[in-house]
Every structure is written in C-alpha cells, then in structure tokens.
C-alpha cells in the first residue's frame, strides 16, 4: 500500500514538474555481503516507485576524510533529496561513525540518524525532522491496525539510537504512555504484561515469551536472529526477539520474522525520500536558482569604476557556486572572490537542456569603445537581479598589457562591472601566464631543434632523441605518432633504416617560414623585432624574430575553441609552427612538445567563476585577439553556463570589436566548432559613434570630444545611421533576431536617442531600446532585458555565411562582399602564394578569420559609415591550424602594442591604508 501510494505521488510530481525525479543516494564503504543485500533491496524498491537511486561505493581503504568529502558533495547536489550512509562502515581505517552520520545534511538525512534530527524528534518536532525508518515503519504498522495510540500503555524493549530510543519518542509524541525496558530491566515480564503496544528491538532470540504478553496486545518484533535448526539446509533459521508461536495466540496483531518490519523499513526509507523531494519542491522550483542579489547604492555623479567596485562587498565565490548548482568537488577556490570550475560539471549536466544563447556585439566603434562589456554586464544584472531569470555572463579575460598601457581595466564600467575589478584585470587565476609559458616553450623548442640538427649527425641526434635507458631503447608515444605520420610502421628503435632515421630526426625547418613567435603579456614596442641567438654558445646561428602580446598566441585561440582537455591536446599537436625546406608543415607534435603543453595548460582550461556588482554569476575565460584570432570567450564556459541556467535561462556572451569582425567570427568560427546555436544578437550603438560615422570629426582617446558630439545634431546622427543599418543587416545575414541597445551618454538628447531607436527598427531590428545601465546598473537595462526575452521566443533560422569546403579565395570574397560591403578582393603576391601552400598542405577547408581594422567596415580606418565599391587588399594569409582557421591580413597591424607617453600605470598604486589597488578605471 505504501509503495503504491508513493508511486502515485512520484507520478504527480513528474506531471507537475516535467523531468523531475526524487533522488536517493546510498553511500557504502567496503563490500560486506549483508550490506550489499540490503542495498539491493533498497535500489529495487526505489526503481519500482520511480525514485532515481544512486549507489556510491567507496573501497574498504577509504579514510574518514574520503567519506566526509563524498558526503559534502551529496549534501550540495540538488538532484539528491535524500541519502543514507549504509552501516556498518567496512573500512580498514578508523572512522568515527557518529561524525559520519552527523555530516549528512539534516534536510537530506532520510535515515534520521543525525543528532539534529534525533534532537527534533525527542522534543516533538515531528513535522520538521526525519524519523529513523524502522521506528517510522513500526508506527505505520500500528496505525494500520486501526487501534488508537492515544492513552495506550506502550512498552519498548531496547534503547538503541536506531530503533529503541526513537521508538520511545515517537510513541510518546503520539500520546501513548511509554516505558522503555532493556536487558537489565529486572521486572521485564511484568512490564511486558502491562503493554497494550509492545515494540521489541533487543537483538536477543525469542527473549519475550508468549505468556508474558497481555491478551489483545499489538506486538511489533524488530529482531532478526539466527538459531540452530538441523532441518534447514543452512543449519539455522531466522527468528525474532519474540517467541512467535506462543505470542501469536495472545496478541491481536503481531509482525512475523522475517517479512514483517523489514519490508516496512525499506518502504519508510522510500517515503522519507519522497517527503524530502516534496519539501524541496515547496522551497525551490526545479531549474530555478535561489540566489542572493546585491542591492546597489547608486550615486550621482557616478563615481570612478574602481571606487564603485571597491564599495561593493562580493558574496563568497563558494556561495555563488552553490547558488548556480555547482557541487563542491567541481569548484576550486582561488581566494574568496574567484574560483575555477572543473570540466566534470559539464559531463554531470550533459542531459540538462541548454538555455537561451545571446551574443552582444556592436556597431563599428570609436577608439573609445561603445560599451559592449558594460552592456553585457548590465543585461545579465537586469535579467537576474531584476527579472529573476537564471542568467550567466561569459566574458573574455583582459590582457595585462592594455591594463597598464592605454585602456585601463576591462571589467565593464559604472554600475555594471565584474568584481573585484582588480582581481579581474590583474593575473586572475594565472591562465594568461600559463599561455605565456606554453607558447614560449614551443618557441624555445623550435630554435633548439634547429640548432641541434645543424650541429649533429643523424645518428647522434637519434641517440639523444631515443636514448638507451638501462640498455633498453623505447619510443615515446609522441615519437610513435611522428613515425606513423612519416609512414614508418615500426615500434622497435633498432629496426629503423638509415633513411628512416634521417626522416625521423630531421624536421629540417626552413627559418624563413617560422610563424611562431615568443610572447609577453606586457605592451613593449621594442620587442616588435629582435635578433636572437647572439650568444657565442649558439655558434652564430642567429635570426630575426619578434615578441607578440600573449593574448595573440595561437595557444590562447586553442584554449577558447577547445571543448575539453583531449580536444585541446589534439589541437596543440596540430599547431603548425613552420614549414620544412621541402614545404611540409612542421607541427608541435613533430617537436615532441604536445604533452608538455597539455600539462602547462591543464588548469587554464577550467573556466573562472566570478560575479557582477549585483551578484549574478560570470565566467571569465580566455581572451583571444579579435583581429588575428576570433575575439570570443571560451566554448567551454558557454557550454557549462548553458547547462547551469537550464532551458528557460540565458547565457550572454560578448564578441570583440564590431559586428563585422567579432560577431561574424562568433558565428562562422566559434558556433561552427561548438555546435551551439544563438537565439539573439544584441547590437550596441551610441550616438557618439553614429555621429562619427555621419561625418563628425575624429574621436581620439585622451582628448576632449569636439562640440559636434556634445551638442544635438540630428542630421549628422541620421547620416551616421548607415553604419547601424549595415551592422543590423550583417546580423540578419545569419538568421538571428537583432535587438539594438542604444547606450545612452549624459550628453545625448532625447531626440537623438529616439532617432537611433527609430532608425534601428526601420532597418529591421526586432526591437531597439534606450539603456542607462552605466549609471543605474541592471535597472537601467530592464527594457533591453525584456526585449531580449521576447526576441528569444522569436524564430531563429541560424545559418553560416559560407561552406568551409569552398576555395579559400571564395570564402574571403564572401565575407568581404556580404559583411564589409566590398566590391571585390585583391590578393597580393604573398597572399596568393600562401593560398597555394595552405591548400596543398590540406588546410584549405578551414574557416576564415579576417584580420582587419575594427575602426571601419573597410580596410581603411578613415572610411566611416557604410562604404561600398572598395577593393579589399589581402597582403598575406597565415594559418592557426590548431585553433582551426586561416587568417588573412588586411593592411598592417601590430601584435605587440606599445606604451603611450603617459601609460595608465602612472595612476596605479597600492592604497597605503587598506593595501588594496588604486588607479584602475
């Protein structure tokens, strides 16, 4: 009856909350046969009722710390509504059972064994605790008799924490007059004779005699004992604590042994699990986070970014992780305000539906930027803290170079920031440092290999590459891969011919084809061209090289596009660093460095968890350049976030530069590799930038804006809306609804803002709204958030711009003509040569990642608005084979920024009182 009732309750839960199932976890230490038997009974009962049961088995070598760690994980798992620790604990190590049972969260302690639940039971809080399953089953059996417990005299024999003591409390609070007896009770027969209700849990075979029992009494026998019986095959039989054959003649009701209390105990475990799930549903909505948001105290005028950031007291990042549904063993804390998230979370959540995917991009910007990061943060604060949606922001990690150079911080701005901003902008968890180390290891390996090949014979190289250790030579795994690549199917180092040894040891790198540069996360213009190998120890083997900034490294691009550790390692192995003198690509795998790169990057691949000013969660992960790379945060961060928010939630990510660059690469590169499909594009526009496109004077960082930008000029603004129109059309090329966010500045007039909204809608935007989030936080982006919600419900017919199987030149031409507005493209001789080389090497079917200025739709940063009829010059093409794209170079650009006359670091210092950071903005 109990099981049928529970089965129906579970069905009703599933109907009301589709996809929901009560969850039971059973934690076992060791491998006792009796424990295995009991657990199998519980698992079978759970399956029959519809409960999702999980059996976690730790070896008998498990320590107390191992068990406690497992319990902590189960306590935090929202899919587990009840769990039990199977006793006894079968471990070779000393384990305090009391400590273990008390570690179970009281709200999940369906065995009712924790001190908190026992305490609540003893004081009569029956509606706010879990009762041990055997006493609970006994009580249910007594109720089934129809006999009223109130006023009856009850006797309990036994005082264990599992049965006797809680049974006493349970009868007492059901208004019986209760006496507890035990093996030392001198008048046991007399006390038994007074009992209207008798519960026996003494653990002694047939201890209670039939003649002791009061006629008509209810007898509940909880004992399980074995006594000799020669008639049984096993030589023994099971009996209870009551002499059944004589007792049944006097009792009105009696439980048999076996088959009485035992099945009820299992049924009550199931009932407690279902009750726990019901309590969970009353408190939480499945798929809906219970999250504490931070209240902003807005000030006018708006203080500096660093002042706002430091006035906020962030939640402990551990709390943020719990709020969004991450488990303790999926989170690695880096202090109080940031943490890394294990990729195991993605595997755990693999069956969870994805949320809505939103990308924030912009019109062609001024050199000052138009507030994409600020809008991204404002939008998630509005969706989360104000509309109470599950929402995650996924943003790039900023480079330290611009932070100390000309840009300052990159955590958003005003009342829309990722906090603490100094943690966000400086070091974070060391990912960029790991990339620097990995990149420079490859660079060192290239030059070292060339040096050794130039100074040693084939045999000398072979002896060093495959050394004899204790008289045994053995190829490493990466060397086996190189042999297979060369078509040499041998695994015995002694079996190679001289020709095969020559092919194996000589990469024969052509120095003129080396594309791999050293990197540094600092703006240093004097490293743009250097000479290396000038020490006498390098024997005259010098060459011209350069340093790039770390975020331009292909390793950064690989980190951003990889969908797991194995995929990242494979991409590392495919990275092409140069060509041989025969024109063959030389890879990181050929250099033997792939495994070492994976080791250096094994922590960097885990997304970094932070929060906004209003307490909404943020993943900060990867920060590839938006010109020679794709300019988007990591695929992994997006994938984990989409699972965590659930099907009704939102993940908002940002694409670097304008829509013609960052958004196009988001669609054609990132979405192509990730398999994710966006629901909405948010296009950020400002009156300032549109006036520039309408013919306004140049906008320069650090110089006051000309009056054209601070006074109303509707004609200038209307002329500039050609750029807005083109970028809206660019987004619609990919079949995704566009919402325009007009980021308002204090110098903008109402008429100007209204004109931009009008022009955006006329150009085909799903909606266009004015935003004041910089000054008001999430409240100022509420209209944007509601527009994004509506747009996410609209049809999205996402499509790529081109098929990767097209020839390289055709793919470049499609981007130039359809996205930039060019009449045609022109490949300079070097670019033509690279097309031929990469096609021959098998890289012609890679996506295209255009490297051009972000200050114009064309190649000329001085051409504003929406120029047409121009020919786009392609001066060179390079390959990021590991990341998975070719990048044509349009015009000239530097991958190592320089410091201005007055860098930002003039204003950065430690606060002499607090020890915090001053001067970031």
CSV table of N, CA, C and O in Angstrom, one decimal, residues 317-318 321-322 326-333 339-342 609:
chain,number,residue,atom,x,y,z
A,317,UNK,N,32.7,33.4,-3.2
A,317,UNK,CA,32.5,32.8,-4.5
A,317,UNK,C,32.0,31.3,-4.3
A,317,UNK,O,31.3,30.8,-5.2
A,318,UNK,N,32.3,30.8,-3.2
A,318,UNK,CA,31.7,29.4,-2.8
A,318,UNK,C,30.2,29.5,-2.8
A,318,UNK,O,29.5,28.6,-3.2
A,321,UNK,N,28.8,29.6,-6.3
A,321,UNK,CA,28.9,28.3,-6.9
A,321,UNK,C,27.7,27.4,-6.5
A,321,UNK,O,27.1,26.8,-7.3
A,322,UNK,N,27.4,27.5,-5.2
A,322,UNK,CA,26.3,26.7,-4.7
A,322,UNK,C,25.0,27.2,-5.3
A,322,UNK,O,24.1,26.4,-5.7
A,326,UNK,N,26.5,24.3,-8.8
A,326,UNK,CA,27.8,23.5,-8.9
A,326,UNK,C,28.0,22.8,-7.6
A,326,UNK,O,27.6,23.3,-6.5
A,327,UNK,N,28.7,21.6,-7.6
A,327,UNK,CA,28.9,20.8,-6.5
A,327,UNK,C,30.3,21.2,-5.9
A,327,UNK,O,31.2,21.7,-6.6
A,328,UNK,N,30.5,20.9,-4.6
A,328,UNK,CA,31.8,21.3,-4.0
A,328,UNK,C,33.0,20.8,-4.7
A,328,UNK,O,34.0,21.5,-4.9
A,329,UNK,N,33.0,19.5,-5.2
A,329,UNK,CA,34.1,18.9,-5.8
A,329,UNK,C,34.3,19.4,-7.3
A,329,UNK,O,35.2,19.0,-8.0
A,330,UNK,N,33.4,20.3,-7.7
A,330,UNK,CA,33.5,20.8,-9.1
A,330,UNK,C,34.1,22.2,-9.1
A,330,UNK,O,34.3,22.9,-10.1
A,331,UNK,N,34.4,22.7,-7.9
A,331,UNK,CA,34.9,24.1,-7.7
A,331,UNK,C,36.2,24.1,-7.0
A,331,UNK,O,36.4,23.5,-5.9
A,332,UNK,N,37.2,24.8,-7.6
A,332,UNK,CA,38.5,25.0,-7.0
A,332,UNK,C,38.6,26.5,-6.6
A,332,UNK,O,38.6,27.4,-7.5
A,333,UNK,N,38.7,26.8,-5.3
A,333,UNK,CA,38.7,28.2,-4.9
A,333,UNK,C,40.0,28.8,-5.0
A,333,UNK,O,41.1,28.2,-4.7
A,339,UNK,N,37.1,31.5,-8.5
A,339,UNK,CA,37.2,30.0,-8.5
A,339,UNK,C,37.3,29.4,-9.9
A,339,UNK,O,36.8,30.1,-10.8
A,340,UNK,N,37.9,28.3,-10.0
A,340,UNK,CA,37.9,27.6,-11.2
A,340,UNK,C,36.9,26.5,-11.1
A,340,UNK,O,36.6,25.9,-10.1
A,341,UNK,N,36.3,26.1,-12.3
A,341,UNK,CA,35.2,25.1,-12.3
A,341,UNK,C,35.7,23.9,-13.1
A,341,UNK,O,36.2,24.1,-14.3
A,342,UNK,N,35.6,22.8,-12.5
A,342,UNK,CA,36.0,21.5,-13.1
A,342,UNK,C,35.2,21.2,-14.3
A,342,UNK,O,33.9,21.4,-14.3
A,609,UNK,N,35.2,31.4,-12.4
A,609,UNK,CA,33.9,31.9,-11.9
A,609,UNK,C,34.1,33.2,-11.1
A,609,UNK,O,34.9,33.2,-10.1
